[in-house]
Every structure is written in structure tokens, then in C-alpha cells.
Phi, psi and omega in degrees: 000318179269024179266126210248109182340121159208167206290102185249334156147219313352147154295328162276098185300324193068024160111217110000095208235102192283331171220177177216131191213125178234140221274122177266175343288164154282181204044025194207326192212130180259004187296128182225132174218112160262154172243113179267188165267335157216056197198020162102220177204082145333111160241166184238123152240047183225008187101326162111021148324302153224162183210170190214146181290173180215334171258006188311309187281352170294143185272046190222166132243354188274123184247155148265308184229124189242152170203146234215112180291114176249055160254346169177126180268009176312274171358087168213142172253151211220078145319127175242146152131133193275122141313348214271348189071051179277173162276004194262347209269145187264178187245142184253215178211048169086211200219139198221174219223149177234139156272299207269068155075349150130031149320306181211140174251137181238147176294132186226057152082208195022059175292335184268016158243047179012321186212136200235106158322296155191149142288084220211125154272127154312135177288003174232341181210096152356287143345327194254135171214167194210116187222145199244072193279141162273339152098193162338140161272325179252359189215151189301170172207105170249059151308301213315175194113215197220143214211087158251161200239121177279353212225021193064007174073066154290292180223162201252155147263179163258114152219057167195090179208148188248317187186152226271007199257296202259118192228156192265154181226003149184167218193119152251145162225162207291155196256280210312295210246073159277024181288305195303084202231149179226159184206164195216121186250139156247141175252133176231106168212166157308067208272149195291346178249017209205171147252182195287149161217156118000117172137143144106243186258057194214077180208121161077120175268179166206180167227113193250176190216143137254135185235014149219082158081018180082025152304323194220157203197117197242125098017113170227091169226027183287111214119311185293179184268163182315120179342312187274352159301308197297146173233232174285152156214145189261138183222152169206156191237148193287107194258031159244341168204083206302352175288354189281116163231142175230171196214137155239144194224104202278105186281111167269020129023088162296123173255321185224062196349146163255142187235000186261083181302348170287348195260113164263114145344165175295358171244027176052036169233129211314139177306138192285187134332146137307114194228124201348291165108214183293146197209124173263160146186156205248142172245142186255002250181358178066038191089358190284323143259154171236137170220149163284140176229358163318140164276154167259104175228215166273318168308317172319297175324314176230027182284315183241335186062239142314327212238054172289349179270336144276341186282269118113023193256110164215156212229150162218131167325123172291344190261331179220138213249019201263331207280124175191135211246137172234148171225143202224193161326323188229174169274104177255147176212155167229141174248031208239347193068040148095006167320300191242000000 
């Protein structure tokens, strides 16, 4: 509460800065590897004192995601390409991989899924990865889906995918169970006038689950609001109580009609509804339910605003399964388990 934010560099932001992955145990190892969005892959071993690109020769600077083996953080992979669909976000060029601490990289395929979404290493064996494209920004793909590699990504399977429309856009698995896996699918695409929204054949993300390593893949979506509401959604798992799950969901819901043709968008065309916006809810039951547990207030309201497709990101304290971080216009925690 009394810690007051300061600044650790890069001094060259590179834009947008998309991940963070930091070196366990701490007081023992001071290492940070940042992700910009058109700025490379950033390291640290000092605490972010100094810090050096690593990723400069790659035929990419756009990262979606870095993740870190952790049976040996030597290991690391690195997804390119910005998921968020900004007009700015660039297409990367699949995903490449460091032994030695990002000294030196080798590519390891899945070029044509333009934007790579998250990243999860089996927590004991290195070899097994899991990857989450979110596809194309302005045209169907049917890269999009979910990708593992069994071999350190010599090669890939497909073994999730609903339709070149739909892409997975974030991926947890049970620290307990790593049998266990949940992913938040988006249909998505950009139009040159618009943000992204919900509608036409783009209509509705979910969150499915698997329990044996993504072989079968079952729909948890008994709770959430109705399909054609969903935009992006961000899930994270409780890692002091793995039955916890929380999914925040950018609800395109009308709450409130504009009855005013003078109140215009930023693009000077009369304003649609109000629409719900960031939205949480939580399963107690490991997905077998969902209830909201977000109040519907103002805060709320204008917590993410419009531009719930970009943000879609929520974390929860591993230690406490009440402590939960949403990023919005702002940084938000709730210590309530998202009452409040």
C-alpha cells in the first residue's frame, strides 16, 4: 500500500510493453525479461538498473508473449506478433526459442499465426509447450487456435481449434493438475473504421476446458452472459486453490440507450448504448459454473470503457485467492474475491 510506482527502463519504451516474465526464486537471481510490442525482448539481470535488447536480429520487433520453463528458466520462448489488434499492432513471425538465456535463438515454426497470445511450459518437462494464437488481425485465419509441442517445438500439433473466425486468446493451466487446461477463445477481426466488436459472423468468445493434456476439450460456459455479449476474455486460476477461477469479459450488454443524437463517438457518429463493459465472474466448481461477481456500477462502467478488447487481461495473487488484478484505463485490484 505504501509503495510508491517508479520507472525501470528500458529508457527506449519500444511502445507498448506486453509481458513481463521474472526469474524465480527472488533474492537469489535479479533477472526480468520484458516484451515490447514493437520493441523487441528486453532483459535485465540487475533489478531493471540496465537493461539490453536480445531480440534486435530477429525478423520480428512485434512480441505477443514470453514464457519461461520453469524446470530451467534458461529456456525460453518467445511468441511474436501483438495480440491486442491495436491499428498499430504488427503480424509477427511465429515463435522462437532460447537455451541459454536469450543469448542465442532458434525458430521454431508457426508462422502463418500471425499473433501469439499466451504461452504455458509444462511446469516439469520443458519439451511440452502450449500455445495460444489468436490469428490474423484484419482477415479470417485459420492458423488461429491452440498448439502444442511435445519435442521443444520441433514440431507442432493443432489440438484446438473452432473456426478461421476464432482465435484462443489466453490460456491457463492447473499448477496442481497440469493435465488441466482452460483457454478463452475470441472471434475477432479488425475493420479499418471501427474497433473490434461483437456481430455479423464474429459473434461470441467462451472458455473451454480440458483434463487430459487438450486432447478433449468440453465448453464451461453455464453462467457467463449470453454469447452474442462476449467480446474479449481474459481467465486466470487461483494458484492457492486451483477450483477458483476468475474470467474477466468485455460485455457488449446495452445498459443504457443514447436518446441524444448530439452525443457522438470519437468518430463523430451518434453514439450506440452504453455497454456494460468490463465484467467479472468467478467459478468456485472449476468451471461447472460461473456467477458474476463484479458490482454493476460506474466504476465499472468506465473501468475498461469501450476498449475492453484491449485490456482483457486478469491475475490473481497465487497466495491469495481473494486478491485479483484487472487492467483497465487503470490498474485495478480487488481484495474481495472482485466484489469490490
Amino acid at each position: 500500500n505504501n509503495f510508491k510506482w517508479q520507472f525501470l527502463g528500458p529508457t527506449n519504451i519500444s511502445g507498448r510493453m506486453t509481458d513481463v516474465e521474472v526469474v524465480t526464486p527472488r533474492g537469489k537471481n535479479y533477472t526480468m525479461y520484458v516484451a515490447g510490442a514493437t520493441g523487441g525482448v528486453w532483459k535485465t539481470t540487475n533489478d531493471g538498473t540496465t537493461w539490453e535488447p536480445i531480440f534486435e536480429n530477429a525478423p520480428t520487433a512485434s512480441i505477443g508473449d514470453v514464457a519461461l520453463a520453469p524446470s530451467n528458466q534458461n529456456i525460453i520462448y518467445v511468441g511474436t506478433g501483438e495480440a491486442n489488434i491495436f491499428r498499430s499492432s504488427n503480424a509477427g513471425a511465429g515463435i522462437f526459442k532460447s537455451e541459454d538465456a536469450g543469448k542465442t535463438w532458434k525458430h521454431m515454426g508457426l508462422v502463418g499465426t500471425n499473433t501469439i497470445s499466451r504461452i504455458i511450459v509444462h511446469p516439469a518437462n520443458p519439451d511440452i509447450v502450449y500455445v495460444a494464437a489468436s490469428g490474423t488481425e484484419w482477415t479470417d485465419n485459420k492458423d488461429r487456435g491452440l498448439y502444442k509441442t511435445v519435442d521443444g517445438g520441433k514440431s507442432w500439433e493443432k489440438i484446438f481449434y473452432k473456426n478461421e473466425k476464432t482465435g484462443v486468446i489466453d490460456l491457463v493451466i492447473d499448477p496442481k493438475d497440469p493435465n488441466t487446461l482452460y483457454i478463452a477463445t475470441w472471434a475477432r477481426v479488425r475493420n479499418k473504421w471501427n474497433d473490434p466488436r461483437t456481430g455479423g459472423d464474429y459473434v461470441g468468445g467462451s472458455i473451454y476446458k480440458s483434463t487430459d493434456s487438450g486432447k478433449n476439450w468440453k465448453e464451461i460456459s453455464n453462467g457467463l452472459p449470453d454469447v452474442k455479449y462476449r467480446g474479449r476474455i481474459g481467465i486466470d486460476i487461483a494458484g492457492s486453490n486451483p477450483n477458483v477461477l476468475y474470467a474477466f469479459i468485455d460485455n457488449y450488454q446495452i445498459i443504457r440507450e443514447n436518446k441524444d443524437p448530439n452525443n457522438v463517438d470519437s468518430y463523430g457518429r451518434p453514439k450506440g448504448g452504453t455497454i456494460k463493459g468490463a465484467t467479472v465472474y468467478k467459478t468456485e466448481d472449476k468451471g461447472n459454473t460461473w456467477k458474476q461477481v463484479s458490482e454493476d456500477s460506474s466504476f465499472m462502467e468506465g473501468l475498461a470503457a469501450t476498449y475492453g478488447w484491449v485490456f482483457g487481461q486478469i491475475k490473481v495473487d497465487p497466495n491469495d485467492e481473494k486478491k485479483v488484478f484487472i487492467m483497465g484505463l487503470s490498474l485495478n485490484i480487488s481484495r474481495d474475491g472482485g466484489k469490490t
